[in-house]
PDB file of C-alpha atoms in Angstrom:
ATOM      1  CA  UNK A  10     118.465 284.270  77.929  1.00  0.00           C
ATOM      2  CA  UNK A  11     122.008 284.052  78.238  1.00  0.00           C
ATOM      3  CA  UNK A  12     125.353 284.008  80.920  1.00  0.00           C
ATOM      4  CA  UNK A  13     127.069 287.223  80.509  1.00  0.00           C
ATOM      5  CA  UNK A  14     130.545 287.519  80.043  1.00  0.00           C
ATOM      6  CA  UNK A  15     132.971 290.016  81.967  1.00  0.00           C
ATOM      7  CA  UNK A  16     133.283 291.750  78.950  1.00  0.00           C
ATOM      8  CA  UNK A  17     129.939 292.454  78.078  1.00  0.00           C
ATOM      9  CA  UNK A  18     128.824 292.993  81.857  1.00  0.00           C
ATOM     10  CA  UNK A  19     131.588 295.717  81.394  1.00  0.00           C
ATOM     11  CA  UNK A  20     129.980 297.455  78.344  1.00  0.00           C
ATOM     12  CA  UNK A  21     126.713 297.614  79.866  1.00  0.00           C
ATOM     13  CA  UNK A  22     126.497 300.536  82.325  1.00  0.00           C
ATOM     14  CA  UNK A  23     123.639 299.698  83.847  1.00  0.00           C
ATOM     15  CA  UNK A  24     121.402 296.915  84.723  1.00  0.00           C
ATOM     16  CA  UNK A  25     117.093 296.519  85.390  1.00  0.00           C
ATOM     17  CA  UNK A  26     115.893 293.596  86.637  1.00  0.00           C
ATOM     18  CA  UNK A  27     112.629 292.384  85.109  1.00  0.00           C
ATOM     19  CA  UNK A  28     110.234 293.132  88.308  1.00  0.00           C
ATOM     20  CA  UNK A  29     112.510 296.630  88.095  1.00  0.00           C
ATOM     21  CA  UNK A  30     111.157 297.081  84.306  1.00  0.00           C
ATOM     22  CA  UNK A  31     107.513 295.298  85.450  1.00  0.00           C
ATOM     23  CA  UNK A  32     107.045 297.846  88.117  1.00  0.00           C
ATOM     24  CA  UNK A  33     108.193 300.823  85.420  1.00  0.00           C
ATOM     25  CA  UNK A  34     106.120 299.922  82.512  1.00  0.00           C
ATOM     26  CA  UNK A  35     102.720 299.243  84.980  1.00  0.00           C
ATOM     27  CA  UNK A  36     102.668 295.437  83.993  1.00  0.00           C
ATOM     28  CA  UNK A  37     102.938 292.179  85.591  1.00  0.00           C
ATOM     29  CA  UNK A  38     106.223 290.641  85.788  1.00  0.00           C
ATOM     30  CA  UNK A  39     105.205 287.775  83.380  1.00  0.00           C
ATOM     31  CA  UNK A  40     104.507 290.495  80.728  1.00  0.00           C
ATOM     32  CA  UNK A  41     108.006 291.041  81.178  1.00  0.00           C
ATOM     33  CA  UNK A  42     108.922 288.212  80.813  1.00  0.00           C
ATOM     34  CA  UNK A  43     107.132 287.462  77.938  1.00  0.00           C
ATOM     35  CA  UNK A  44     108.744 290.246  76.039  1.00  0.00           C
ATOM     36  CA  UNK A  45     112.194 288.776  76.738  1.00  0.00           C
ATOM     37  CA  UNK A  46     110.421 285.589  75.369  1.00  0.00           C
ATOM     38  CA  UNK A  47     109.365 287.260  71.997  1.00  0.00           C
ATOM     39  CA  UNK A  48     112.968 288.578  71.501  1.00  0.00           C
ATOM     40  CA  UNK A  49     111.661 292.626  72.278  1.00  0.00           C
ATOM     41  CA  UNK A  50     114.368 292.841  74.815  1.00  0.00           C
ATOM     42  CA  UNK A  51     117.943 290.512  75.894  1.00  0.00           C
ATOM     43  CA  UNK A  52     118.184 289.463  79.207  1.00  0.00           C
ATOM     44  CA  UNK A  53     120.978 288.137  80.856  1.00  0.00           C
ATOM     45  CA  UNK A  54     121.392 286.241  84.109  1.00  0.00           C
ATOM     46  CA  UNK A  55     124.118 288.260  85.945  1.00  0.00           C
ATOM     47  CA  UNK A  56     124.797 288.880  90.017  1.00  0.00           C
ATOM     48  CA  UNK A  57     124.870 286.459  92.539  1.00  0.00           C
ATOM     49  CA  UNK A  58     121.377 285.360  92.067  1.00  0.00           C
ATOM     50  CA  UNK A  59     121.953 284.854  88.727  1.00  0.00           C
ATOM     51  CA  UNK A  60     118.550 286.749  88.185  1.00  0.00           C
ATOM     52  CA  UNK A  61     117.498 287.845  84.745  1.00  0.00           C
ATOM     53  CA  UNK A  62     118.686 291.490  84.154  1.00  0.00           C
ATOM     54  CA  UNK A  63     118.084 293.557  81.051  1.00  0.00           C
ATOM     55  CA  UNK A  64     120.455 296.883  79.627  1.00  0.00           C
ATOM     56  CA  UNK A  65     118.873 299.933  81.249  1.00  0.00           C
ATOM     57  CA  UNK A  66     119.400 301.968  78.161  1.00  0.00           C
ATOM     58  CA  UNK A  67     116.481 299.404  76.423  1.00  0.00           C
ATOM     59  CA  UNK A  68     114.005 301.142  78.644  1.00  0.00           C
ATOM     60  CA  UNK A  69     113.247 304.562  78.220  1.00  0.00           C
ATOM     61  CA  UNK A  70     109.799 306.605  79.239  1.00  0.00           C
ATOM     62  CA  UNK A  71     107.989 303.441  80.809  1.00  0.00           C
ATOM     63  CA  UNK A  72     108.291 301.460  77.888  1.00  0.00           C
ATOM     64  CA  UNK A  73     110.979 299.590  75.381  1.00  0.00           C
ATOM     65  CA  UNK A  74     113.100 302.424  73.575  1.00  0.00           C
ATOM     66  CA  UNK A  75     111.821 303.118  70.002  1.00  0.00           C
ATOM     67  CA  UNK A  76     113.867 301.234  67.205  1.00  0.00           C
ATOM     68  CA  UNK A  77     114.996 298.043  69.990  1.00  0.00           C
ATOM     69  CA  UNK A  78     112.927 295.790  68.773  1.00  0.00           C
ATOM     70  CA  UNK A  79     113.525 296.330  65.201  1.00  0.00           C
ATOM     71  CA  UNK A  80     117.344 296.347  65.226  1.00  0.00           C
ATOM     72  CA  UNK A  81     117.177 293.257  67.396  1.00  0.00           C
ATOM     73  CA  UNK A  82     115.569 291.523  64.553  1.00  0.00           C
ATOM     74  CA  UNK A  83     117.654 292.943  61.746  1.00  0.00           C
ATOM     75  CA  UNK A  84     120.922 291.529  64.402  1.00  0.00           C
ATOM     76  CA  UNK A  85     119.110 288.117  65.224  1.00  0.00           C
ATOM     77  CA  UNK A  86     118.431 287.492  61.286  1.00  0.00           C
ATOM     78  CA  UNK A  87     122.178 288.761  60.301  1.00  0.00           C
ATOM     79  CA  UNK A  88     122.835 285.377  62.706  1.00  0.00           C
ATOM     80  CA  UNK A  89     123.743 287.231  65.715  1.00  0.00           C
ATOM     81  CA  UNK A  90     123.560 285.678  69.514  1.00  0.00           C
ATOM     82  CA  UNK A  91     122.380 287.680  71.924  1.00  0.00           C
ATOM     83  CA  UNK A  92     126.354 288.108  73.724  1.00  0.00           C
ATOM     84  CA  UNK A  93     127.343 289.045  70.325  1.00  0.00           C
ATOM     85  CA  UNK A  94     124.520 291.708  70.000  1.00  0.00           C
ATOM     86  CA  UNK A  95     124.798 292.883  73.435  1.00  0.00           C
ATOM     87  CA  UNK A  96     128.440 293.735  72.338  1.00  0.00           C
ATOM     88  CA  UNK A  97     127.638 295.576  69.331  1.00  0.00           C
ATOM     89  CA  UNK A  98     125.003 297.766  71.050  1.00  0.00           C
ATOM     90  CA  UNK A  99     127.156 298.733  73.715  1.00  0.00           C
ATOM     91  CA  UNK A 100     130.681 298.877  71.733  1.00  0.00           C
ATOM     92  CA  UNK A 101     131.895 302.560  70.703  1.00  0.00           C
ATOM     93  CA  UNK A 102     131.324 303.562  67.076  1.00  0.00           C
ATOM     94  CA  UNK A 103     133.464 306.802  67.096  1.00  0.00           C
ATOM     95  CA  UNK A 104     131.738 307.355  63.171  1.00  0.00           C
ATOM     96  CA  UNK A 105     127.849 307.202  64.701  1.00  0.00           C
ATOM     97  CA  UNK A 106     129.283 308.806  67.617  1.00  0.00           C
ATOM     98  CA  UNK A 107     128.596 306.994  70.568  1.00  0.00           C
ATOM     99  CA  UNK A 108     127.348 303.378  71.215  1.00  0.00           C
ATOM    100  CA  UNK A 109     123.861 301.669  69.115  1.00  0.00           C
ATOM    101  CA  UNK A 110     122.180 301.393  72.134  1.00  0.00           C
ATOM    102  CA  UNK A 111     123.147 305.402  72.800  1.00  0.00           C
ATOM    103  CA  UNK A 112     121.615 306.013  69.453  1.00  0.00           C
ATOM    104  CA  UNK A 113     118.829 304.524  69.667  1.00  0.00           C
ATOM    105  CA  UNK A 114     117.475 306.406  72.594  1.00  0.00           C
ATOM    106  CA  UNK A 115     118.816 309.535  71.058  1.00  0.00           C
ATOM    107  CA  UNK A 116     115.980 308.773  68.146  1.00  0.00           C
ATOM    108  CA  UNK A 117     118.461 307.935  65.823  1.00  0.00           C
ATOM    109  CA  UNK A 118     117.439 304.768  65.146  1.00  0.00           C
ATOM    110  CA  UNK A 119     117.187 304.790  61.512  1.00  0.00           C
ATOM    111  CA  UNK A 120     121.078 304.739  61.344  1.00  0.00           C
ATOM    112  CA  UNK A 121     121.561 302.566  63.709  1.00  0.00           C
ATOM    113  CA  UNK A 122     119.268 299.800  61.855  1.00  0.00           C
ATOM    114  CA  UNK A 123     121.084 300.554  58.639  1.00  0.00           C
ATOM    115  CA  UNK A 124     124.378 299.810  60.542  1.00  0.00           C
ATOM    116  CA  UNK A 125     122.689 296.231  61.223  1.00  0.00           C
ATOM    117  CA  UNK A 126     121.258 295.998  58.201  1.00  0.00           C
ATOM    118  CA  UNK A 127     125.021 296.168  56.416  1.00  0.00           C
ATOM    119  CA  UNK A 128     126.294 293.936  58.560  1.00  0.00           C
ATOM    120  CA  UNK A 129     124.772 291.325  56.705  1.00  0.00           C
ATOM    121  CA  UNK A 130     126.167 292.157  53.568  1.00  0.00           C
TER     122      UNK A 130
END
């Protein structure tokens, strides 16, 4: 769990808060939380609250979009923070087209993780 920054908050074009996602996926709110925990989704503490919110575009049909948790992996082992792979989620890639995060709930994920995986190299 991280601040966000203007810029990032900017790139993001829309925001859940975790009893938002709790209520969507059925669960308790410490399930939730948990998730955030085991590094299946980023949360952020944004607003004047500074409550925990999480990208909208990571949930998708009740339940953490297909490919998230993966990529977040492949970022977090390439040495990525979770600012720095907010931004490249939600940063335009003219070549994939669209943003990571866009990608992934398009079921494109394989390219998407190869993307991550080359960042490494």
């Amino acid at each position: 769990m991280t601040e966000i920054d203007a810029n990032i908050d900017g790139l993001v074009p829309a925001w859940l808060t975790l009893p938002d996602i709790a209520e969507e996926f059925g669960v308790e709110v410490t399930r939730v939380r948990q998730l955030v925990k085991e590094g299946q989704l980023i949360a952020v503490r944004r607003g004047e609250n500074r409550a925990l919110h999480v990208p909208a575009d990571f949930i998708q049909d009740g339940k953490v979009v297909k490919g998230l948790v993966g990529t977040l992996t492949l970022l977090r082992d390439d040495g990525f923070a979770d600012d720095e792979m907010l931004e490249w989620l939600f940063t335009v890639d003219d070549t994939l087209p669209g943003t990571p995060a866009q990608a992934l709930r398009e079921n494109r994920g394989t390219e998407v993780k190869r993307r991550a995986q080359a960042l490494a190299m």
